[in-house]
GROMACS .gro file of C-alpha atoms in nm:
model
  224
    1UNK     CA    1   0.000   0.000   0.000
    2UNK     CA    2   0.118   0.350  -0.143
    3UNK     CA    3   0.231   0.584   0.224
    4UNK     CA    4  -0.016   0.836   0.188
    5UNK     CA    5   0.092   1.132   0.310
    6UNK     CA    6  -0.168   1.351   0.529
    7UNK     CA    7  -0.106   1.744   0.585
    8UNK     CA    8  -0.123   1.839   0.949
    9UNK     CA    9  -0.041   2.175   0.885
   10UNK     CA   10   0.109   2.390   1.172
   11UNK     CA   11   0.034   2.185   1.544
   12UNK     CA   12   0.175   2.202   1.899
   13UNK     CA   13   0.496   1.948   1.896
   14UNK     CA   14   0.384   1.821   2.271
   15UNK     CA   15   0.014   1.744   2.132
   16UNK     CA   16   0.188   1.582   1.788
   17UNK     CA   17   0.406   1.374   2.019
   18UNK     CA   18   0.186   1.217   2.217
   19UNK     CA   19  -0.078   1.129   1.905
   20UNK     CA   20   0.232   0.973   1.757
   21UNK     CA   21   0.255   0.757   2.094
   22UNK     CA   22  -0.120   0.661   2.112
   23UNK     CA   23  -0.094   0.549   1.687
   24UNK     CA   24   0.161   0.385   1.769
   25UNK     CA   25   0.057   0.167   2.113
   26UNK     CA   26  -0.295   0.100   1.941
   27UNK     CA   27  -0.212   0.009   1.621
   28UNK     CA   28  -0.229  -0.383   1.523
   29UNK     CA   29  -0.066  -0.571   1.219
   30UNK     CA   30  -0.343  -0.509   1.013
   31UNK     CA   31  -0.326  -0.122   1.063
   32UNK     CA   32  -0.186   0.100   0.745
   33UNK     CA   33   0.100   0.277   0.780
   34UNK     CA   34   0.081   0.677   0.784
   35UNK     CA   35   0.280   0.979   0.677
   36UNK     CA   36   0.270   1.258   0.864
   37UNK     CA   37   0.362   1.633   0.708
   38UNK     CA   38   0.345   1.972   0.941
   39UNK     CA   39   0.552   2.221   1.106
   40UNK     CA   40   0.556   2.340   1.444
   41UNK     CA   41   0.525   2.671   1.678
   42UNK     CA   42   0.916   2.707   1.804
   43UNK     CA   43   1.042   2.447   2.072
   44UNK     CA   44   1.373   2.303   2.171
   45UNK     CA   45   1.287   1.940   2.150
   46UNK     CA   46   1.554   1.656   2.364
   47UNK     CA   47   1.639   1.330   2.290
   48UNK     CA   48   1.731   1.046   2.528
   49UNK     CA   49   2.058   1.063   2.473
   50UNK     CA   50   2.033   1.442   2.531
   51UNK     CA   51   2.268   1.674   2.761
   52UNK     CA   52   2.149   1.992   2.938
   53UNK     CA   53   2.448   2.097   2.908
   54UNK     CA   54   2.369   2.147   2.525
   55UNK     CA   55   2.061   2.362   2.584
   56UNK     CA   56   2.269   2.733   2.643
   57UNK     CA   57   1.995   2.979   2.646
   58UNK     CA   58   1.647   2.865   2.540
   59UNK     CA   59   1.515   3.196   2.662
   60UNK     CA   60   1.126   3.172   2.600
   61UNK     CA   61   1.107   2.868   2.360
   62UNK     CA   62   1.042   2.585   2.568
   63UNK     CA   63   1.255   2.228   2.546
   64UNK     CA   64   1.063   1.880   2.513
   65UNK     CA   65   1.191   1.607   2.668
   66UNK     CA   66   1.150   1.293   2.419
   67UNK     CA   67   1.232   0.961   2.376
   68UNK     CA   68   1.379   0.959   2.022
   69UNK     CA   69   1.700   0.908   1.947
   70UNK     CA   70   1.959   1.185   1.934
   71UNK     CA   71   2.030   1.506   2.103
   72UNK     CA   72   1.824   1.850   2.110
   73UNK     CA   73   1.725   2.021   1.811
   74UNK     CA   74   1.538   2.289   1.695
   75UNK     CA   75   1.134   2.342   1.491
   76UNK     CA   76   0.964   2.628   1.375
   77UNK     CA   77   0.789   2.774   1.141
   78UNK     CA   78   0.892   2.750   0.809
   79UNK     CA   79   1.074   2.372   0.846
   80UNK     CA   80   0.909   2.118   0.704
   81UNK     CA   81   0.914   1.802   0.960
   82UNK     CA   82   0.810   1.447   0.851
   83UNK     CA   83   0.706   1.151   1.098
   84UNK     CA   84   0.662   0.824   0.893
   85UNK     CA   85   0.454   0.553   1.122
   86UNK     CA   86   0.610   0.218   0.968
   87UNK     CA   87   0.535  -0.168   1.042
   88UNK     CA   88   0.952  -0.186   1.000
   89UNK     CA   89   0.858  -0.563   1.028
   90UNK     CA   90   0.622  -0.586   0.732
   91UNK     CA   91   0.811  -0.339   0.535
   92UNK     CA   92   1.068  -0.607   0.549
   93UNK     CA   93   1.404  -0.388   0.640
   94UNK     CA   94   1.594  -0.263   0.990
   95UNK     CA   95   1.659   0.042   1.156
   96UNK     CA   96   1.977   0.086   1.010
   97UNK     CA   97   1.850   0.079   0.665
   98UNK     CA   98   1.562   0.241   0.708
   99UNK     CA   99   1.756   0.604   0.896
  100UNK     CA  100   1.915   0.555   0.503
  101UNK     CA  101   1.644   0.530   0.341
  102UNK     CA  102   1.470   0.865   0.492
  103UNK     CA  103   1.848   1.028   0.456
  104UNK     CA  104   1.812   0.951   0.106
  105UNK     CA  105   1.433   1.062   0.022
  106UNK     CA  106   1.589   1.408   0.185
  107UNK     CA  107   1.887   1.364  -0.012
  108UNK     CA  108   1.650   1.315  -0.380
  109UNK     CA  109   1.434   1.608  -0.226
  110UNK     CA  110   1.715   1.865  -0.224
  111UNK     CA  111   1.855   1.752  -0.584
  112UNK     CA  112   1.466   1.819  -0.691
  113UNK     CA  113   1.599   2.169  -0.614
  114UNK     CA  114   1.912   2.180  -0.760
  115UNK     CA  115   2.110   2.123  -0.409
  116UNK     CA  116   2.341   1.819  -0.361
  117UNK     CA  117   2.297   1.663   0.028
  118UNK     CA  118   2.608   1.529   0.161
  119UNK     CA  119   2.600   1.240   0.490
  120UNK     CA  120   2.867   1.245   0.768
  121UNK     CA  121   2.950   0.947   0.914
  122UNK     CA  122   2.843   0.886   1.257
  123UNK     CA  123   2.620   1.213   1.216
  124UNK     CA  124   2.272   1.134   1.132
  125UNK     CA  125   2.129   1.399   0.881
  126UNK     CA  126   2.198   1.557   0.549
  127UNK     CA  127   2.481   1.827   0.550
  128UNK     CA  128   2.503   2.059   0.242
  129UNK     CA  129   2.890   2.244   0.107
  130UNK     CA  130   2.844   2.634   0.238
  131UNK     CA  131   3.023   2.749   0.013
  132UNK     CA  132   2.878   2.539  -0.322
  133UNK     CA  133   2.558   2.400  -0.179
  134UNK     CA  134   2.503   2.259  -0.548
  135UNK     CA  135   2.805   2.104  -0.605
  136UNK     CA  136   2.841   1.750  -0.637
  137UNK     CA  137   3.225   1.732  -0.530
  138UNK     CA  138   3.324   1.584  -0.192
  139UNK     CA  139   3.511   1.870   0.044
  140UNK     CA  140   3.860   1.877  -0.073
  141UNK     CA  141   4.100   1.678   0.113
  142UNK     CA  142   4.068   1.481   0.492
  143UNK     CA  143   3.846   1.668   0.721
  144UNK     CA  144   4.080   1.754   1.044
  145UNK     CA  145   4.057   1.540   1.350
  146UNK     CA  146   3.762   1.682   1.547
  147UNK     CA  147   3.535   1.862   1.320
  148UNK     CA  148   3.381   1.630   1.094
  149UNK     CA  149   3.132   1.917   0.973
  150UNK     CA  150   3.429   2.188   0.808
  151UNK     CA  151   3.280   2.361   0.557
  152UNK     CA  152   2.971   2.202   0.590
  153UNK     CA  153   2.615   2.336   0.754
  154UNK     CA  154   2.327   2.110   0.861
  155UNK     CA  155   2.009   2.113   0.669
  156UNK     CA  156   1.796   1.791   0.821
  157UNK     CA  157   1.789   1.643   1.159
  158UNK     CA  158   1.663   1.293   1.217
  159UNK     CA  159   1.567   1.145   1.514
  160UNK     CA  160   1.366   0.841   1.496
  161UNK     CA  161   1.175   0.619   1.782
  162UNK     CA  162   1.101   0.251   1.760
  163UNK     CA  163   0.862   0.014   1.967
  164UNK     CA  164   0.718  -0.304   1.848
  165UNK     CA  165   0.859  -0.319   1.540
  166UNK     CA  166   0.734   0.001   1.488
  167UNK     CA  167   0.828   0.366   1.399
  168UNK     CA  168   0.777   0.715   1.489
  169UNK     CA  169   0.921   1.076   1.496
  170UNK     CA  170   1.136   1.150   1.208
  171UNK     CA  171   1.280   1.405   0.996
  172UNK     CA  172   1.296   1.750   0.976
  173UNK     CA  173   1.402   1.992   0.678
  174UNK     CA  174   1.493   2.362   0.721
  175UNK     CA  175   1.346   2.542   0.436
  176UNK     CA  176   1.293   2.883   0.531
  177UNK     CA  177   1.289   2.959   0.871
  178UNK     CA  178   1.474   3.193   1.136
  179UNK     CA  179   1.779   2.984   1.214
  180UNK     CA  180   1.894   3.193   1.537
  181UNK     CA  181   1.714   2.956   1.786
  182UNK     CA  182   1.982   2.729   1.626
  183UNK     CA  183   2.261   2.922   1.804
  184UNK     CA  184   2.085   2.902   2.124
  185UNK     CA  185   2.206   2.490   2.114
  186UNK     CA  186   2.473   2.262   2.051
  187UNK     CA  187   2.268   2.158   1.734
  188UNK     CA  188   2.224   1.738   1.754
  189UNK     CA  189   2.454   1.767   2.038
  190UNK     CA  190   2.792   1.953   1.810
  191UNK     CA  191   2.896   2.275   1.943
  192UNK     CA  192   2.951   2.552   1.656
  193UNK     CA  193   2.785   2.341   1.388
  194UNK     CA  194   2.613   2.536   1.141
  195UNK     CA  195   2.294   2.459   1.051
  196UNK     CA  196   2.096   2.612   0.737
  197UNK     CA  197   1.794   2.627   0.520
  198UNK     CA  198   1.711   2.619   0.147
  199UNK     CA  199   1.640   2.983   0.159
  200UNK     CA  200   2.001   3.078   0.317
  201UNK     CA  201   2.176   2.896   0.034
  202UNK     CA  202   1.984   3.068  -0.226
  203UNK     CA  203   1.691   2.799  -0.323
  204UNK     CA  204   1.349   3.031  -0.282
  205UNK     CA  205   1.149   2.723  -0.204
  206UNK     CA  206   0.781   2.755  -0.050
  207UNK     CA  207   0.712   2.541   0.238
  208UNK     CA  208   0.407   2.330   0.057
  209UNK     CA  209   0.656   2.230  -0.241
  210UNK     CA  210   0.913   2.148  -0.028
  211UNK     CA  211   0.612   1.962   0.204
  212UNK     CA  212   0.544   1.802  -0.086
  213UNK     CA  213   0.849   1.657  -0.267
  214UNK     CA  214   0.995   1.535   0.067
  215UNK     CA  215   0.653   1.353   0.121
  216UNK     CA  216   0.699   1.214  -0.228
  217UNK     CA  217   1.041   1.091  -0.164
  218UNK     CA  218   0.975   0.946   0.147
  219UNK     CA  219   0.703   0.745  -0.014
  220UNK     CA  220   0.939   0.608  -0.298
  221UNK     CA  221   1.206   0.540  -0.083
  222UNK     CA  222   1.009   0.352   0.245
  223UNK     CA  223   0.852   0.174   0.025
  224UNK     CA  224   0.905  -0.202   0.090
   0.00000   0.00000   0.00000
């Protein structure tokens, strides 16, 4: 069956979170998969490996505690985030494979706009060059001991969830949004990395096409 994807449009992360809790507990073999698409009001949001320490100055955006994987990131308006609710069992792959398969449905979504997504390894999420973002060439040279992300700037964050063979939370992509709230963290839990958006890099993207190819993608490449 085709993953559908269904437009939430903006909604309260906390509210979102626990829905994607309650799909998740209730739903049986039989139940369809789902695809959810929305973006949310601003809010710090911490994963269970997360450090206060990495939290410097919220100020009056709150921080979630969650239990997805990762460290604390940033939503707000003007990111698209995506939370695909798989049977990993009946799609017929693992977790490992399946954090590369939503890396690469962001990775086809930003060539749809003419940008070229690069992976880190060890770093979930989809870096782009900051100074090329559409070049197709690896950095030049080794990157130096220590910082992984030179020259790079983070564009998606993925944190994922699974329980019973099933999945929730997701991915999020920065399309155009105020990126300061960034600098009030240690972005996935890396002090001083950059993080961007399609409109920073020059890619005048609206939010429902960029809602719409990344829920495209996602559907071509979860498939089972």
């Amino acid at each position: 069956m085709a993953l559908a994807p269904t437009l939430l449009g903006r909604v309260d992360y906390a509210a979102t979170y626990a829905a994607m809790q309650e799909f998740t507990a209730a739903r049986t073999p039989d139940d369809a998969d789902a695809l959810w698409i929305c973006e949310h009001d601003p809010v710090f949001t911490q994963g269970i490996a997360g450090r206060a320490g990495h939290v410097l100055a919220p100020g009056d955006i709150p921080v979630i505690a969650t239990n997805r994987g990762g460290q604390v990131t940033y939503h707000g308006p003007g990111q698209v985030v995506a939370y695909p609710l798989l049977d990993l069992r009946r799609a017929g792959y693992f977790v490992k494979e399946y954090v590369y398969r939503i890396e690469e449905a962001v990775v086809r979504t930003l060539a749809h706009f003419g940008v070229t997504g690069h992976r880190v390894a060890g770093a979930p999420g989809i870096y782009v060059r900051r100074d090329d973002p559409f070049s197709h060439a690896a950095l030049a040279g080794p990157q130096p001991a220590g910082d992984p992300f030179r020259g790079l700037g983070k564009i998606a964050a993925l944190g994922i969830k699974v329980s019973r063979h099933c999945t929730y939370h997701g991915v999020a992509l920065n399309v155009a949004m105020d990126l300061e709230p960034f600098s009030r963290i240690d972005p996935c839990g890396y002090a001083g990395l950059a993080t961007v958006d399609l409109s920073t890099i020059g890619v005048p993207a609206p939010w429902d096409d960029a809602a719409a190819v990344l829920a495209a993608k996602l559907g071509i490449y979860l498939a089972p």
